[in-house]
C-alpha cells in the first residue's frame, strides 16, 4: 500500500460527458502528479501541483483541468470526453522538498476510465 | 528536453535465469535520479530500484541490480534468479530536482517456468 488513494477505481461513461477523478496523497506529501496511461502505452505526465499551486504542466488537453485543495487532495476533471480518453489515470505524490526528497513518486492504484 | 528510451518492447527469461533490461536517457543535467518501476497485471506501479546520479556505486536490491553508466547515459536493470512473480511491465524513469518523472515506453517481461 503506497498510501496514495484514488477514487473511483473504475468509471464507465459516454462521449461528451464530464468526470472527476479524486486523489489523496500520502500523509505529509505536498506534491501531487497526474499521469495518463493509454492501452499498452507508457505513462504520460499531465500536471503537477505543489502545496496548492500548479508546478509543472505536461501534454494535458484543454478539456482537462486539475486543482489541489488546501487539504492537499487533488482532483482531475475531464470534460467533453472522447473515446480516446479511455485510459488508466494515475495519481502520484512525493515530498518534493529540497533535502527531503528521494525523487521517488508514490503511485495510487489508478482510476480506469472507459468512454463508450 | 529529457527523454527516456527503452528499446526492448518485450523480453523473455527462463525461471531461475538472469535477464537484463536496457534503458538509455538524455539530459543536460548532472544531478538527477533514475528509477525502475514494475507494473504487474494489477497495474499498480511498484518501485523496484533507485539510483542517484552522483553515486558511482551501482544500486542493488536483493535480486535486482543496475548498471549505471553516466557518461553513456545508460541505466540497465539486471534481474537474477528470475521468478514467475517477476513477470510484469518494467518502466525506466528519470527525475530531476523533485519534479515529475519521465518514463520510457516499457519492457514487457515474461518468465517461462
PDB file of C-alpha atoms in Angstrom:
ATOM      1  CA  UNK A   1       0.000   0.000   0.000  1.00  0.00           C
ATOM      2  CA  UNK A   2       1.605   3.236  -1.221  1.00  0.00           C
ATOM      3  CA  UNK A   3      -0.575   5.464   0.925  1.00  0.00           C
ATOM      4  CA  UNK A   4      -1.979   7.257  -2.124  1.00  0.00           C
ATOM      5  CA  UNK A   5      -5.730   6.830  -2.529  1.00  0.00           C
ATOM      6  CA  UNK A   6      -7.570   7.267  -5.804  1.00  0.00           C
ATOM      7  CA  UNK A   7     -11.297   7.158  -6.431  1.00  0.00           C
ATOM      8  CA  UNK A   8     -13.127   5.845  -8.290  1.00  0.00           C
ATOM      9  CA  UNK A   9     -11.202   2.716  -9.290  1.00  0.00           C
ATOM     10  CA  UNK A  10     -13.357   2.181 -12.350  1.00  0.00           C
ATOM     11  CA  UNK A  11     -15.566   4.553 -14.283  1.00  0.00           C
ATOM     12  CA  UNK A  12     -17.624   3.990 -17.411  1.00  0.00           C
ATOM     13  CA  UNK A  13     -19.203   6.936 -19.142  1.00  0.00           C
ATOM     14  CA  UNK A  14     -20.325   8.163 -22.539  1.00  0.00           C
ATOM     15  CA  UNK A  15     -18.741  10.501 -25.034  1.00  0.00           C
ATOM     16  CA  UNK A  16     -19.361  14.147 -24.304  1.00  0.00           C
ATOM     17  CA  UNK A  17     -19.687  13.618 -20.579  1.00  0.00           C
ATOM     18  CA  UNK A  18     -17.587  15.045 -17.740  1.00  0.00           C
ATOM     19  CA  UNK A  19     -15.940  13.115 -14.920  1.00  0.00           C
ATOM     20  CA  UNK A  20     -13.892  13.962 -11.856  1.00  0.00           C
ATOM     21  CA  UNK A  21     -11.113  11.779 -10.536  1.00  0.00           C
ATOM     22  CA  UNK A  22     -10.002  12.234  -6.957  1.00  0.00           C
ATOM     23  CA  UNK A  23      -6.636  11.674  -5.297  1.00  0.00           C
ATOM     24  CA  UNK A  24      -5.489  11.814  -1.680  1.00  0.00           C
ATOM     25  CA  UNK A  25      -1.696  11.924  -1.394  1.00  0.00           C
ATOM     26  CA  UNK A  26       0.408  10.202   1.240  1.00  0.00           C
ATOM     27  CA  UNK A  27       0.331  11.909   4.590  1.00  0.00           C
ATOM     28  CA  UNK A  28       2.869  14.736   4.544  1.00  0.00           C
ATOM     29  CA  UNK A  29       3.399  14.787   0.792  1.00  0.00           C
ATOM     30  CA  UNK A  30       2.970  18.228  -0.731  1.00  0.00           C
ATOM     31  CA  UNK A  31       3.267  17.366  -4.414  1.00  0.00           C
ATOM     32  CA  UNK A  32       0.651  15.605  -6.490  1.00  0.00           C
ATOM     33  CA  UNK A  33       1.188  14.406 -10.042  1.00  0.00           C
ATOM     34  CA  UNK A  34      -1.306  13.137 -12.603  1.00  0.00           C
ATOM     35  CA  UNK A  35      -0.337  10.679 -15.324  1.00  0.00           C
ATOM     36  CA  UNK A  36      -2.289   9.091 -18.152  1.00  0.00           C
ATOM     37  CA  UNK A  37      -1.590   5.551 -19.344  1.00  0.00           C
ATOM     38  CA  UNK A  38      -3.411   4.520 -22.500  1.00  0.00           C
ATOM     39  CA  UNK A  39      -3.607   0.874 -23.557  1.00  0.00           C
ATOM     40  CA  UNK A  40      -0.161  -0.684 -23.872  1.00  0.00           C
ATOM     41  CA  UNK A  41       1.487   2.707 -23.531  1.00  0.00           C
ATOM     42  CA  UNK A  42       3.884   4.322 -21.131  1.00  0.00           C
ATOM     43  CA  UNK A  43       2.901   6.890 -18.559  1.00  0.00           C
ATOM     44  CA  UNK A  44       2.341  10.373 -19.926  1.00  0.00           C
ATOM     45  CA  UNK A  45       2.739  13.233 -17.481  1.00  0.00           C
ATOM     46  CA  UNK A  46      -0.246  15.539 -17.323  1.00  0.00           C
ATOM     47  CA  UNK A  47       0.256  18.009 -14.488  1.00  0.00           C
ATOM     48  CA  UNK A  48       1.912  18.586 -11.106  1.00  0.00           C
ATOM     49  CA  UNK A  49       0.715  20.573  -8.107  1.00  0.00           C
ATOM     50  CA  UNK A  50       2.804  21.581  -5.144  1.00  0.00           C
ATOM     51  CA  UNK A  51       1.084  22.782  -1.985  1.00  0.00           C
ATOM     52  CA  UNK A  52      -1.918  24.037  -3.904  1.00  0.00           C
ATOM     53  CA  UNK A  53      -0.066  25.687  -6.760  1.00  0.00           C
ATOM     54  CA  UNK A  54       0.437  24.390 -10.274  1.00  0.00           C
ATOM     55  CA  UNK A  55       4.134  23.499 -10.604  1.00  0.00           C
ATOM     56  CA  UNK A  56       4.527  21.825 -13.983  1.00  0.00           C
ATOM     57  CA  UNK A  57       2.378  21.041 -16.957  1.00  0.00           C
ATOM     58  CA  UNK A  58       2.739  18.270 -19.493  1.00  0.00           C
ATOM     59  CA  UNK A  59       0.675  17.418 -22.545  1.00  0.00           C
ATOM     60  CA  UNK A  60      -2.615  17.995 -20.800  1.00  0.00           C
ATOM     61  CA  UNK A  61      -5.555  18.688 -23.087  1.00  0.00           C
ATOM     62  CA  UNK A  62      -7.514  21.911 -22.695  1.00  0.00           C
ATOM     63  CA  UNK A  63     -10.581  19.749 -21.936  1.00  0.00           C
ATOM     64  CA  UNK A  64      -8.767  18.528 -18.828  1.00  0.00           C
ATOM     65  CA  UNK A  65      -8.168  20.550 -15.702  1.00  0.00           C
ATOM     66  CA  UNK A  66      -6.926  19.863 -12.215  1.00  0.00           C
ATOM     67  CA  UNK A  67      -6.583  21.500  -8.848  1.00  0.00           C
ATOM     68  CA  UNK A  68      -5.123  20.818  -5.442  1.00  0.00           C
ATOM     69  CA  UNK A  69      -7.119  21.819  -2.412  1.00  0.00           C
ATOM     70  CA  UNK A  70      -5.935  23.209   0.968  1.00  0.00           C
ATOM     71  CA  UNK A  71      -6.102  19.727   2.492  1.00  0.00           C
ATOM     72  CA  UNK A  72      -3.717  18.662  -0.353  1.00  0.00           C
ATOM     73  CA  UNK A  73      -6.105  16.290  -2.073  1.00  0.00           C
ATOM     74  CA  UNK A  74      -6.347  16.788  -5.816  1.00  0.00           C
ATOM     75  CA  UNK A  75      -8.993  16.390  -8.470  1.00  0.00           C
ATOM     76  CA  UNK A  76      -8.589  15.849 -12.203  1.00  0.00           C
ATOM     77  CA  UNK A  77     -11.559  16.984 -14.247  1.00  0.00           C
ATOM     78  CA  UNK A  78     -12.059  15.530 -17.722  1.00  0.00           C
ATOM     79  CA  UNK A  79     -14.753  17.107 -19.875  1.00  0.00           C
ATOM     80  CA  UNK A  80     -16.254  16.617 -23.351  1.00  0.00           C
ATOM     81  CA  UNK A  81     -14.941  13.092 -23.183  1.00  0.00           C
ATOM     82  CA  UNK A  82     -13.883  11.295 -26.333  1.00  0.00           C
ATOM     83  CA  UNK A  83     -13.260   7.614 -26.995  1.00  0.00           C
ATOM     84  CA  UNK A  84      -9.533   8.278 -26.987  1.00  0.00           C
ATOM     85  CA  UNK A  85      -9.659   9.485 -23.405  1.00  0.00           C
ATOM     86  CA  UNK A  86     -10.189   5.913 -22.257  1.00  0.00           C
ATOM     87  CA  UNK A  87      -7.138   5.172 -20.139  1.00  0.00           C
ATOM     88  CA  UNK A  88      -5.763   4.463 -16.717  1.00  0.00           C
ATOM     89  CA  UNK A  89      -5.213   7.703 -14.832  1.00  0.00           C
ATOM     90  CA  UNK A  90      -2.616   7.598 -12.096  1.00  0.00           C
ATOM     91  CA  UNK A  91      -2.088   9.987  -9.271  1.00  0.00           C
ATOM     92  CA  UNK A  92       1.276  10.045  -7.523  1.00  0.00           C
ATOM     93  CA  UNK A  93       2.666  12.036  -4.650  1.00  0.00           C
ATOM     94  CA  UNK A  94       6.037  12.991  -3.252  1.00  0.00           C
ATOM     95  CA  UNK A  95       7.511  15.167  -0.564  1.00  0.00           C
ATOM     96  CA  UNK A  96       9.211  17.362  -3.186  1.00  0.00           C
ATOM     97  CA  UNK A  97      11.151  19.428  -0.699  1.00  0.00           C
ATOM     98  CA  UNK A  98      14.847  20.107  -1.174  1.00  0.00           C
ATOM     99  CA  UNK A  99      16.873  17.903   1.104  1.00  0.00           C
ATOM    100  CA  UNK A 100      13.939  15.664   1.922  1.00  0.00           C
ATOM    101  CA  UNK A 101      13.177  14.318  -1.480  1.00  0.00           C
ATOM    102  CA  UNK A 102      14.399  10.987  -2.729  1.00  0.00           C
ATOM    103  CA  UNK A 103      12.925  11.699  -6.147  1.00  0.00           C
ATOM    104  CA  UNK A 104      10.618   8.728  -5.823  1.00  0.00           C
ATOM    105  CA  UNK A 105       6.951   9.065  -6.692  1.00  0.00           C
ATOM    106  CA  UNK A 106       4.405   7.000  -4.788  1.00  0.00           C
ATOM    107  CA  UNK A 107       1.565   5.891  -7.019  1.00  0.00           C
ATOM    108  CA  UNK A 108      -2.060   5.211  -6.337  1.00  0.00           C
ATOM    109  CA  UNK A 109      -3.780   2.206  -7.884  1.00  0.00           C
ATOM    110  CA  UNK A 110      -5.175   4.292 -10.700  1.00  0.00           C
ATOM    111  CA  UNK A 111      -8.626   5.140 -11.982  1.00  0.00           C
ATOM    112  CA  UNK A 112      -9.621   3.217 -15.074  1.00  0.00           C
ATOM    113  CA  UNK A 113     -11.810   5.343 -17.315  1.00  0.00           C
ATOM    114  CA  UNK A 114     -13.784   3.792 -20.138  1.00  0.00           C
ATOM    115  CA  UNK A 115     -15.539   6.115 -22.554  1.00  0.00           C
ATOM    116  CA  UNK A 116     -18.215   4.441 -24.700  1.00  0.00           C
TER     117      UNK A 116
ATOM    118  CA  UNK B   1      14.117  18.131 -23.071  1.00  0.00           C
ATOM    119  CA  UNK B   2      14.827  14.965 -21.197  1.00  0.00           C
ATOM    120  CA  UNK B   3      13.912  11.675 -22.820  1.00  0.00           C
ATOM    121  CA  UNK B   4      13.958   8.038 -21.746  1.00  0.00           C
ATOM    122  CA  UNK B   5      14.220   5.198 -24.239  1.00  0.00           C
ATOM    123  CA  UNK B   6      13.608   1.516 -23.704  1.00  0.00           C
ATOM    124  CA  UNK B   7      14.496  -0.280 -26.915  1.00  0.00           C
ATOM    125  CA  UNK B   8      13.175  -3.715 -25.923  1.00  0.00           C
ATOM    126  CA  UNK B   9       9.359  -3.834 -26.071  1.00  0.00           C
ATOM    127  CA  UNK B  10       9.390  -7.476 -24.936  1.00  0.00           C
ATOM    128  CA  UNK B  11      11.826  -9.774 -23.191  1.00  0.00           C
ATOM    129  CA  UNK B  12      11.621 -13.353 -22.059  1.00  0.00           C
ATOM    130  CA  UNK B  13      13.614 -15.276 -19.457  1.00  0.00           C
ATOM    131  CA  UNK B  14      13.615 -18.797 -18.110  1.00  0.00           C
ATOM    132  CA  UNK B  15      12.799 -19.182 -14.450  1.00  0.00           C
ATOM    133  CA  UNK B  16      15.959 -19.032 -12.273  1.00  0.00           C
ATOM    134  CA  UNK B  17      17.946 -17.409 -15.096  1.00  0.00           C
ATOM    135  CA  UNK B  18      19.232 -13.835 -15.352  1.00  0.00           C
ATOM    136  CA  UNK B  19      17.862 -11.140 -17.631  1.00  0.00           C
ATOM    137  CA  UNK B  20      18.943  -7.571 -18.354  1.00  0.00           C
ATOM    138  CA  UNK B  21      16.584  -4.796 -19.404  1.00  0.00           C
ATOM    139  CA  UNK B  22      18.060  -1.801 -21.199  1.00  0.00           C
ATOM    140  CA  UNK B  23      17.366   1.887 -20.790  1.00  0.00           C
ATOM    141  CA  UNK B  24      19.019   4.996 -22.168  1.00  0.00           C
ATOM    142  CA  UNK B  25      18.214   8.578 -21.351  1.00  0.00           C
ATOM    143  CA  UNK B  26      19.128  12.031 -22.449  1.00  0.00           C
ATOM    144  CA  UNK B  27      19.660  15.004 -20.165  1.00  0.00           C
ATOM    145  CA  UNK B  28      21.918  18.003 -19.790  1.00  0.00           C
ATOM    146  CA  UNK B  29      21.654  17.899 -16.006  1.00  0.00           C
ATOM    147  CA  UNK B  30      24.399  16.487 -13.801  1.00  0.00           C
ATOM    148  CA  UNK B  31      22.310  15.706 -10.724  1.00  0.00           C
ATOM    149  CA  UNK B  32      19.274  13.516 -11.184  1.00  0.00           C
ATOM    150  CA  UNK B  33      17.631  10.256 -10.208  1.00  0.00           C
ATOM    151  CA  UNK B  34      16.926   7.139 -12.206  1.00  0.00           C
ATOM    152  CA  UNK B  35      14.345   4.520 -11.356  1.00  0.00           C
ATOM    153  CA  UNK B  36      12.968   1.192 -12.423  1.00  0.00           C
ATOM    154  CA  UNK B  37       9.272   0.668 -11.727  1.00  0.00           C
ATOM    155  CA  UNK B  38       7.433  -2.598 -12.104  1.00  0.00           C
ATOM    156  CA  UNK B  39       3.822  -2.774 -13.262  1.00  0.00           C
ATOM    157  CA  UNK B  40       2.296  -6.236 -12.794  1.00  0.00           C
ATOM    158  CA  UNK B  41      -1.094  -7.193 -14.276  1.00  0.00           C
ATOM    159  CA  UNK B  42      -2.745  -5.470 -11.326  1.00  0.00           C
ATOM    160  CA  UNK B  43      -1.458  -2.217 -12.913  1.00  0.00           C
ATOM    161  CA  UNK B  44      -0.027  -0.975  -9.615  1.00  0.00           C
ATOM    162  CA  UNK B  45       3.241   0.960 -10.085  1.00  0.00           C
ATOM    163  CA  UNK B  46       5.871  -0.517  -7.773  1.00  0.00           C
ATOM    164  CA  UNK B  47       9.340   0.930  -7.279  1.00  0.00           C
ATOM    165  CA  UNK B  48      11.999  -1.699  -7.911  1.00  0.00           C
ATOM    166  CA  UNK B  49      15.221   0.249  -7.537  1.00  0.00           C
ATOM    167  CA  UNK B  50      16.561   3.816  -7.433  1.00  0.00           C
ATOM    168  CA  UNK B  51      19.923   5.302  -8.427  1.00  0.00           C
ATOM    169  CA  UNK B  52      21.234   8.769  -7.604  1.00  0.00           C
ATOM    170  CA  UNK B  53      23.367  10.120 -10.427  1.00  0.00           C
ATOM    171  CA  UNK B  54      26.050  11.461  -8.091  1.00  0.00           C
ATOM    172  CA  UNK B  55      26.705   7.970  -6.728  1.00  0.00           C
ATOM    173  CA  UNK B  56      29.193   5.922  -8.705  1.00  0.00           C
ATOM    174  CA  UNK B  57      28.237   2.705  -6.970  1.00  0.00           C
ATOM    175  CA  UNK B  58      25.506   0.746  -8.691  1.00  0.00           C
ATOM    176  CA  UNK B  59      22.339   0.261  -6.647  1.00  0.00           C
ATOM    177  CA  UNK B  60      21.312  -3.223  -5.573  1.00  0.00           C
ATOM    178  CA  UNK B  61      18.087  -4.509  -4.048  1.00  0.00           C
ATOM    179  CA  UNK B  62      18.164  -8.246  -3.405  1.00  0.00           C
ATOM    180  CA  UNK B  63      17.922  -9.944  -6.828  1.00  0.00           C
ATOM    181  CA  UNK B  64      17.717  -6.615  -8.660  1.00  0.00           C
ATOM    182  CA  UNK B  65      20.759  -4.558  -9.591  1.00  0.00           C
ATOM    183  CA  UNK B  66      21.555  -1.812 -12.054  1.00  0.00           C
ATOM    184  CA  UNK B  67      24.444  -0.994 -14.321  1.00  0.00           C
ATOM    185  CA  UNK B  68      24.619   2.800 -14.320  1.00  0.00           C
ATOM    186  CA  UNK B  69      26.904   4.281 -16.960  1.00  0.00           C
ATOM    187  CA  UNK B  70      26.623   8.047 -16.519  1.00  0.00           C
ATOM    188  CA  UNK B  71      28.827   9.061 -19.426  1.00  0.00           C
ATOM    189  CA  UNK B  72      26.954   6.762 -21.763  1.00  0.00           C
ATOM    190  CA  UNK B  73      23.604   7.752 -20.234  1.00  0.00           C
ATOM    191  CA  UNK B  74      22.711   4.134 -19.822  1.00  0.00           C
ATOM    192  CA  UNK B  75      20.793   2.534 -16.953  1.00  0.00           C
ATOM    193  CA  UNK B  76      20.124  -1.193 -17.293  1.00  0.00           C
ATOM    194  CA  UNK B  77      18.311  -3.459 -14.842  1.00  0.00           C
ATOM    195  CA  UNK B  78      19.554  -6.946 -14.100  1.00  0.00           C
ATOM    196  CA  UNK B  79      17.205  -9.463 -12.551  1.00  0.00           C
ATOM    197  CA  UNK B  80      18.952 -12.522 -11.136  1.00  0.00           C
ATOM    198  CA  UNK B  81      17.318 -15.849 -10.312  1.00  0.00           C
ATOM    199  CA  UNK B  82      14.150 -14.786 -12.145  1.00  0.00           C
ATOM    200  CA  UNK B  83      10.886 -15.828 -10.560  1.00  0.00           C
ATOM    201  CA  UNK B  84       7.407 -16.213 -12.010  1.00  0.00           C
ATOM    202  CA  UNK B  85       6.328 -13.208  -9.956  1.00  0.00           C
ATOM    203  CA  UNK B  86       8.814 -11.032 -11.811  1.00  0.00           C
ATOM    204  CA  UNK B  87       6.643 -11.177 -14.919  1.00  0.00           C
ATOM    205  CA  UNK B  88       5.437  -7.626 -15.479  1.00  0.00           C
ATOM    206  CA  UNK B  89       5.926  -4.450 -17.461  1.00  0.00           C
ATOM    207  CA  UNK B  90       9.086  -2.649 -16.383  1.00  0.00           C
ATOM    208  CA  UNK B  91       9.461   1.094 -16.805  1.00  0.00           C
ATOM    209  CA  UNK B  92      12.657   3.071 -16.631  1.00  0.00           C
ATOM    210  CA  UNK B  93      12.185   6.624 -15.342  1.00  0.00           C
ATOM    211  CA  UNK B  94      14.204   9.833 -14.978  1.00  0.00           C
ATOM    212  CA  UNK B  95      13.677  12.501 -12.349  1.00  0.00           C
ATOM    213  CA  UNK B  96      15.309  15.826 -11.547  1.00  0.00           C
ATOM    214  CA  UNK B  97      15.054  18.122  -8.515  1.00  0.00           C
ATOM    215  CA  UNK B  98      11.952  16.635  -7.045  1.00  0.00           C
ATOM    216  CA  UNK B  99       9.864  17.141 -10.121  1.00  0.00           C
ATOM    217  CA  UNK B 100       7.937  14.856 -12.392  1.00  0.00           C
ATOM    218  CA  UNK B 101       9.294  11.552 -13.577  1.00  0.00           C
ATOM    219  CA  UNK B 102       9.728  10.917 -17.269  1.00  0.00           C
ATOM    220  CA  UNK B 103       9.025   7.325 -18.209  1.00  0.00           C
ATOM    221  CA  UNK B 104      10.194   5.124 -21.021  1.00  0.00           C
ATOM    222  CA  UNK B 105       7.721   3.106 -23.075  1.00  0.00           C
ATOM    223  CA  UNK B 106       8.269  -0.010 -21.011  1.00  0.00           C
ATOM    224  CA  UNK B 107       9.556  -3.550 -21.484  1.00  0.00           C
ATOM    225  CA  UNK B 108       7.156  -6.449 -21.084  1.00  0.00           C
ATOM    226  CA  UNK B 109       8.992  -9.254 -19.270  1.00  0.00           C
ATOM    227  CA  UNK B 110       7.683 -12.797 -19.391  1.00  0.00           C
ATOM    228  CA  UNK B 111       9.112 -15.571 -17.222  1.00  0.00           C
ATOM    229  CA  UNK B 112       8.931 -19.141 -18.504  1.00  0.00           C
ATOM    230  CA  UNK B 113       8.643 -21.992 -15.989  1.00  0.00           C
TER     231      UNK B 113
END
